[in-house]
PDB file of C-alpha atoms in Angstrom:
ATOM      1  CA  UNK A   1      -8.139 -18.912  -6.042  1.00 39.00           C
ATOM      2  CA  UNK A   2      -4.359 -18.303  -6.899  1.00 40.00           C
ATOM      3  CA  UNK A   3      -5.650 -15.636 -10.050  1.00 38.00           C
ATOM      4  CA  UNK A   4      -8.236 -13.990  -6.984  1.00 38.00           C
ATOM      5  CA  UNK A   5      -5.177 -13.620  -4.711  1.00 39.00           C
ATOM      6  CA  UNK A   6      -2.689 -12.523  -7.657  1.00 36.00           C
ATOM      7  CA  UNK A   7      -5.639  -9.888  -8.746  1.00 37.00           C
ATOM      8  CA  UNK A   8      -6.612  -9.031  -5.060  1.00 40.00           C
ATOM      9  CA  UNK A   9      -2.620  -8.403  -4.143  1.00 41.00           C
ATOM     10  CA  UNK A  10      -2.864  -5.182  -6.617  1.00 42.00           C
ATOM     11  CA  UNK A  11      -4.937  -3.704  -4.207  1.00 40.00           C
ATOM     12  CA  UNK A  12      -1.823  -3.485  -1.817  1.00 43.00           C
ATOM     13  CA  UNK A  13       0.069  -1.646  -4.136  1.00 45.00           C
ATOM     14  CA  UNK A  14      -1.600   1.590  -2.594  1.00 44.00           C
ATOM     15  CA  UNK A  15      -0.215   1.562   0.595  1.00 43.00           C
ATOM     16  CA  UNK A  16       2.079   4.524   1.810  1.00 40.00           C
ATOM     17  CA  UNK A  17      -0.001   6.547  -0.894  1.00 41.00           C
ATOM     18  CA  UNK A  18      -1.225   9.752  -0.843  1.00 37.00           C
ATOM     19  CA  UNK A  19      -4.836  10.483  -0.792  1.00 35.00           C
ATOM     20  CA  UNK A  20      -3.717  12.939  -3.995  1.00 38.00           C
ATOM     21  CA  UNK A  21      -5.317   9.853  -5.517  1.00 40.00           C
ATOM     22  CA  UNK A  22      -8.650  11.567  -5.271  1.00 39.00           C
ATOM     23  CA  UNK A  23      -7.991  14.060  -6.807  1.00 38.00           C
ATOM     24  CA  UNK A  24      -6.756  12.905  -9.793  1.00 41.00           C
ATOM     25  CA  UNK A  25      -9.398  10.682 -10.650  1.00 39.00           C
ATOM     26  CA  UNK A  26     -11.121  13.513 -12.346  1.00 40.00           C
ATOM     27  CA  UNK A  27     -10.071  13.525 -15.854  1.00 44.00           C
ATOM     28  CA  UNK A  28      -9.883  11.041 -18.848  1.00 63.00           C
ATOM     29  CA  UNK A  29     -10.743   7.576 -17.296  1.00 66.00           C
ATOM     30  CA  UNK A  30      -7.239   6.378 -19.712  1.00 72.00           C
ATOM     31  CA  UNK A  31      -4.934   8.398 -17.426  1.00 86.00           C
ATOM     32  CA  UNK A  32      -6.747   8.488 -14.238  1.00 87.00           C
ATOM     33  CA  UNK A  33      -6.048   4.654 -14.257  1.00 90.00           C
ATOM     34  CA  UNK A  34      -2.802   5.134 -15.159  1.00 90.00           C
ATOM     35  CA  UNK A  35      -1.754   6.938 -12.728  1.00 89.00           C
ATOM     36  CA  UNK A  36      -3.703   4.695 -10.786  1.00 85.00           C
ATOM     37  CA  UNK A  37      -1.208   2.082 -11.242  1.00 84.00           C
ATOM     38  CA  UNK A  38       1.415   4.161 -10.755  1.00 88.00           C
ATOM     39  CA  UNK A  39       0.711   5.162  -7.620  1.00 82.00           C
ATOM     40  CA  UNK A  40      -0.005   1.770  -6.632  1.00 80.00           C
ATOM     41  CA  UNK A  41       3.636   1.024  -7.997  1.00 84.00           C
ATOM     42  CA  UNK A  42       4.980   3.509  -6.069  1.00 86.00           C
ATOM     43  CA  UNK A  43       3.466   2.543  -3.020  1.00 80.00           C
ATOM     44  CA  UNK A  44       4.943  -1.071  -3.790  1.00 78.00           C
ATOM     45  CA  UNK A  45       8.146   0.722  -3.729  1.00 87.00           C
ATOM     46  CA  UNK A  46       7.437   2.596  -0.218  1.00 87.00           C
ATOM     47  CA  UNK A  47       5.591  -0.476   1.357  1.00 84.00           C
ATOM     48  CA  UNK A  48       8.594  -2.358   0.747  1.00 90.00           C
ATOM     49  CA  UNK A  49      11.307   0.427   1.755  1.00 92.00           C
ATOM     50  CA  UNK A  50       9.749   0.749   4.908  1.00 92.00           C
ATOM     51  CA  UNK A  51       9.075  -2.584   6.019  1.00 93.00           C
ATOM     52  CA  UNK A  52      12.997  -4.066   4.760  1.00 96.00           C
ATOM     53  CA  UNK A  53      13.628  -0.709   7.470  1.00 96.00           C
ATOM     54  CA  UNK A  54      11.480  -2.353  10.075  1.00 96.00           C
ATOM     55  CA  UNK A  55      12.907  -5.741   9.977  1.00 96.00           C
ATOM     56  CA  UNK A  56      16.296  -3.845  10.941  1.00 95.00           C
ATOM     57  CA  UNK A  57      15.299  -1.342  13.442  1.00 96.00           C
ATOM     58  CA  UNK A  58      11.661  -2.850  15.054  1.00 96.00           C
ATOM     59  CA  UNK A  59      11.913  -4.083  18.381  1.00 96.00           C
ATOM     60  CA  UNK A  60       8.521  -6.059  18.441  1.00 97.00           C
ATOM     61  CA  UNK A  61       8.521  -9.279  17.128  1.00 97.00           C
ATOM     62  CA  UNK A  62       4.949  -8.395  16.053  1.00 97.00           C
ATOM     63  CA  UNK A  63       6.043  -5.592  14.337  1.00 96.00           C
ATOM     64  CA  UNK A  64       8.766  -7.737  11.876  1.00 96.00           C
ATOM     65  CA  UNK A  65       6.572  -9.927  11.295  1.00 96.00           C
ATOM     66  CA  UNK A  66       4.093  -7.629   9.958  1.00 94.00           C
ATOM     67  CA  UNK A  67       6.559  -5.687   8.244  1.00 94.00           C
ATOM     68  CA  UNK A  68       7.648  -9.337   6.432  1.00 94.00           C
ATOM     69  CA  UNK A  69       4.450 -10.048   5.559  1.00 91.00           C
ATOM     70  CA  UNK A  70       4.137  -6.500   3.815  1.00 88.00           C
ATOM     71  CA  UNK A  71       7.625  -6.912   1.920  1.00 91.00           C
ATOM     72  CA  UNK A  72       5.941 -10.821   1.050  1.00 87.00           C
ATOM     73  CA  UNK A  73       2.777  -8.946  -0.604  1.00 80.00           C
ATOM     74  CA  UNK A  74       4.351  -6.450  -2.028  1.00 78.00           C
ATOM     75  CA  UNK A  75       6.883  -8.509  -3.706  1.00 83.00           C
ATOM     76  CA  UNK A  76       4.573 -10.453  -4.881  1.00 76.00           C
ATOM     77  CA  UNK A  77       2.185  -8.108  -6.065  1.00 75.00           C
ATOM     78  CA  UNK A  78       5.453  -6.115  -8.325  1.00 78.00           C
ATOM     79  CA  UNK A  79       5.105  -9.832 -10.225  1.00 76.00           C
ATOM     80  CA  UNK A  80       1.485 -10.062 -10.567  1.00 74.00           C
ATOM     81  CA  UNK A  81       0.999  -6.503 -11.779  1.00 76.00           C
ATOM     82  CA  UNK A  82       3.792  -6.210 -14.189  1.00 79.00           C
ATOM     83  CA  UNK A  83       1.045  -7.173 -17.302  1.00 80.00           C
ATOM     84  CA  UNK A  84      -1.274  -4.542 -15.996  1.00 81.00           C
ATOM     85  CA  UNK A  85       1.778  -1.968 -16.249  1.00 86.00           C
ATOM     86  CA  UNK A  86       3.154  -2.846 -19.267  1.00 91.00           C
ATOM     87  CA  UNK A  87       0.055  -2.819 -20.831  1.00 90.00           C
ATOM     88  CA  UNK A  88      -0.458   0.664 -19.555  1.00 91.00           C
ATOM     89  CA  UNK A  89       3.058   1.538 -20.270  1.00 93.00           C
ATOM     90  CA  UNK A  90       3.916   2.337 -16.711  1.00 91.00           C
ATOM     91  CA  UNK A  91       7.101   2.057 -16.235  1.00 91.00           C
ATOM     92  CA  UNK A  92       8.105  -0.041 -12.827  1.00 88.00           C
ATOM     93  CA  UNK A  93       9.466   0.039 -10.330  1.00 89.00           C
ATOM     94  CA  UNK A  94       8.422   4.128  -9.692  1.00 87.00           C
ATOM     95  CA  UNK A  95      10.331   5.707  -7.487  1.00 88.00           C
ATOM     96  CA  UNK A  96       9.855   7.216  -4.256  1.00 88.00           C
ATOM     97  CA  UNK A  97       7.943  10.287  -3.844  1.00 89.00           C
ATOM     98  CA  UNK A  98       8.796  12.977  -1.908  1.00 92.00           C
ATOM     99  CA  UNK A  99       6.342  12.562   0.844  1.00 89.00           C
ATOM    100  CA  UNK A 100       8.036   8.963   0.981  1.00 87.00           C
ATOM    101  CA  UNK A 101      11.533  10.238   0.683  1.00 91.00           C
ATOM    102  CA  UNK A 102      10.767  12.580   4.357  1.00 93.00           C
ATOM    103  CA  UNK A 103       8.802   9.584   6.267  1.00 90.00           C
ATOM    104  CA  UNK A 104      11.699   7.271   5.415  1.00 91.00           C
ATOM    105  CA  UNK A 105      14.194   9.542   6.612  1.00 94.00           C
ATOM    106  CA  UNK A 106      12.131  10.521   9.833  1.00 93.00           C
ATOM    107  CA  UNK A 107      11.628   6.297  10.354  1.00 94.00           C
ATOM    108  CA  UNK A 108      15.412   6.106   9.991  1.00 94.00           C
ATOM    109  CA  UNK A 109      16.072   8.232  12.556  1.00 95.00           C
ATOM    110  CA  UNK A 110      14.295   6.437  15.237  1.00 95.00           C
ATOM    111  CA  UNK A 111      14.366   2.619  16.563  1.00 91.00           C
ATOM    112  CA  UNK A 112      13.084   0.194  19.090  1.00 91.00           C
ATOM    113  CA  UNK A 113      10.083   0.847  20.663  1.00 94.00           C
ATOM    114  CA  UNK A 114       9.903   4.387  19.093  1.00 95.00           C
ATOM    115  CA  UNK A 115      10.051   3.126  15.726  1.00 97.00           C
ATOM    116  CA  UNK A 116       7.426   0.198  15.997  1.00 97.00           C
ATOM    117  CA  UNK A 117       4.909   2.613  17.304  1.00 96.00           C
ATOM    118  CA  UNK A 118       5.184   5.187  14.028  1.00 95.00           C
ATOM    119  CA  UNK A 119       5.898   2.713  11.855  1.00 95.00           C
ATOM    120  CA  UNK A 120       2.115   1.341  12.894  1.00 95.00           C
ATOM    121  CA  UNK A 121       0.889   4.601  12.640  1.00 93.00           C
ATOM    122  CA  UNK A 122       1.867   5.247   9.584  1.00 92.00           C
ATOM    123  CA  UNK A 123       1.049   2.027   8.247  1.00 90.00           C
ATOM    124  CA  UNK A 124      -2.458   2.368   9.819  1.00 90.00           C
ATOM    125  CA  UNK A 125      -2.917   5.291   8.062  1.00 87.00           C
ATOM    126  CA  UNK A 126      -2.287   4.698   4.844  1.00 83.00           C
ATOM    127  CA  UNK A 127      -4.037   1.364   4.555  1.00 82.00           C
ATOM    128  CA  UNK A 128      -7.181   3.557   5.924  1.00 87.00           C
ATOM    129  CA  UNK A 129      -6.377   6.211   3.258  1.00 84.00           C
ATOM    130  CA  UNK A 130      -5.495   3.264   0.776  1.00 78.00           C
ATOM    131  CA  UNK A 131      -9.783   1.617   1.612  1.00 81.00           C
ATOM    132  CA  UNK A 132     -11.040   5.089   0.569  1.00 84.00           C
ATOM    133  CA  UNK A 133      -8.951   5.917  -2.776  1.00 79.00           C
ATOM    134  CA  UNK A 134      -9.878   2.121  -3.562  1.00 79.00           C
ATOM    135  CA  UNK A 135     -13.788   2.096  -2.786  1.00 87.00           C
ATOM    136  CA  UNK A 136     -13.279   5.804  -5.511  1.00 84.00           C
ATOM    137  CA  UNK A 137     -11.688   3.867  -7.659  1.00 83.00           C
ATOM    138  CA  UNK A 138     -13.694   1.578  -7.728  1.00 89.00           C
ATOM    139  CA  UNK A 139     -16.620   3.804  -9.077  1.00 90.00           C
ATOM    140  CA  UNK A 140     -14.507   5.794 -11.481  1.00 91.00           C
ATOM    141  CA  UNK A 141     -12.479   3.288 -13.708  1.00 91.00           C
ATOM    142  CA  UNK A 142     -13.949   2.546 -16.527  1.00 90.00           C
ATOM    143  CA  UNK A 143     -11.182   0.203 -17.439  1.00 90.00           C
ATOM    144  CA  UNK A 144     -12.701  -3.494 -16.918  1.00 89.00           C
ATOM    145  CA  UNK A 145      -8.706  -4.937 -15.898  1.00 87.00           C
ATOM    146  CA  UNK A 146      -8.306  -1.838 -13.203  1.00 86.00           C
ATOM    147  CA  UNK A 147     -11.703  -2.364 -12.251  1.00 85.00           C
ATOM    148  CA  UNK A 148     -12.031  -6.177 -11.792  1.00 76.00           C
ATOM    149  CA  UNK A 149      -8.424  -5.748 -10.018  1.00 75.00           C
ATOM    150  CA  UNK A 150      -9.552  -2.656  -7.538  1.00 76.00           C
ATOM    151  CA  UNK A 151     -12.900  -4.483  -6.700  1.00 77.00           C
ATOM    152  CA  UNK A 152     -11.163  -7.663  -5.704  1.00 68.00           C
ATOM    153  CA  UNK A 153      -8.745  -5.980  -3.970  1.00 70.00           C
ATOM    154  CA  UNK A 154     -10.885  -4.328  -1.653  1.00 77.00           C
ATOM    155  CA  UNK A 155     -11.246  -7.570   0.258  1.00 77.00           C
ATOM    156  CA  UNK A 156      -7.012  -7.836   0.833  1.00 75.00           C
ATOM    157  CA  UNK A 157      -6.910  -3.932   1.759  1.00 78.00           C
ATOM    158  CA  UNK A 158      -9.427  -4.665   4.323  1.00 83.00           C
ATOM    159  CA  UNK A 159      -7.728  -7.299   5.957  1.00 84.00           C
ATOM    160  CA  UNK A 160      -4.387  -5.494   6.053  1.00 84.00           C
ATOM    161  CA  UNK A 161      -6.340  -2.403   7.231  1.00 87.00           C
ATOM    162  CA  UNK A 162      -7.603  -4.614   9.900  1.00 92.00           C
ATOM    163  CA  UNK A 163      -4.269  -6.207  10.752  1.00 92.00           C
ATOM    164  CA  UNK A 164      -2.787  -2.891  11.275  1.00 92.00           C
ATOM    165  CA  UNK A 165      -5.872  -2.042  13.347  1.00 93.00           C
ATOM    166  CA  UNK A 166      -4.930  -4.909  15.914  1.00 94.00           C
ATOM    167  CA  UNK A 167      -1.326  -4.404  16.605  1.00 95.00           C
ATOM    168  CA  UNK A 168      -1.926  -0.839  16.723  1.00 95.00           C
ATOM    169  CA  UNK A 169      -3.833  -1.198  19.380  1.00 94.00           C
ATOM    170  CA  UNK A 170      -2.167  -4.406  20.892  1.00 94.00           C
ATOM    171  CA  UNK A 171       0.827  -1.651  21.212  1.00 93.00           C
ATOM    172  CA  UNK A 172      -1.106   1.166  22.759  1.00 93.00           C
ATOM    173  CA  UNK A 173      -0.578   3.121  19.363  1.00 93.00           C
ATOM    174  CA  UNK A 174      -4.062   5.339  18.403  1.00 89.00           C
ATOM    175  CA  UNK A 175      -5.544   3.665  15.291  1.00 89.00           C
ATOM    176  CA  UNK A 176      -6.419   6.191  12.227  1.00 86.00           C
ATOM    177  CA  UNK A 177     -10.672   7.135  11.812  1.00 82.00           C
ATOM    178  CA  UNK A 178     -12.342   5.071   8.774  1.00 77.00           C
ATOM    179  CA  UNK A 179     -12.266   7.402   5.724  1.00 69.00           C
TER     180      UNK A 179
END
């Protein structure tokens, strides 16, 4: 169970990515997996960012304890994937991209109540944006690591997609459609 968890804890490493993800699955399957994991390292990176920001600035007890539950994953998963990168010769930890640089200066700017509600939203949406580039992934790695590691991920995406489902809405904050 602790190698299904490990595995299934890449699958995290999307959130707070881009759906560019799409996109770039066209290709060689060799570098549409790498980047792949790179992306997935780079949302490790924004994941994390923005959840240390919301155990500062949230109001909701709810909310921090998401957000530590995030940075716990996230963490974790940086560990776990490190093989998978080095064997792909990804370099880790990626930074920030753009896109992440302007949603963690618009989250800074805010706090309390205003910040728990976009902080879910955005959260929301990228773990719905995260299911979909996953599920495509899924179908378009060839790669029998990525793919093992996408396919048991799926089950730890849902339930985070689902967890920021529920406070969403606990907090009045509109939920993002299924991709």
């Amino acid at each position: 169970m602790k190698a299904a968890h490990s595995i299934g804890l890449f699958a995290l490493g999307l959130c707070c990515t881009s759906t560019s993800l799409v996109a770039q699955s066209s290709g060689s399957s060799m570098n549409s997996d790498k980047k792949f994991v790179m992306m997935a390292d780079e949302g490790n990176s924004a994941e994390i960012a923005a959840s240390q920001m919301a155990l500062k600035k949230a109001k909701s007890p709810d909310v921090k304890s998401y957000a530590q539950q995030m940075i716990t994953d996230h963490e974790k998963l940086r560990s776990d994937m490190a093989p998978l990168a080095q064997q792909m010769n990804v370099k880790t930890p990626q930074p920030l991209n753009s896109t992440h640089k302007v949603e963690a200066q618009r989250l800074a700017s805010m706090s309390g109540s205003s910040f728990d509600k976009e902080y879910l939203k955005a959260m929301d949406a990228d773990h719905h944006k995260t299911l979909a580039m996953f599920k495509n992934e899924e179908t378009t790695t060839t790669n029998p690591d990525v793919k093992t590691a996408v396919s048991q991920g799926l089950t730890v995406i849902q339930q985070h997609t689902d967890m920021a489902d529920q406070l969403s809405q606990k907090m009045g904050v509109p939920t993002a459609p299924s991709m």
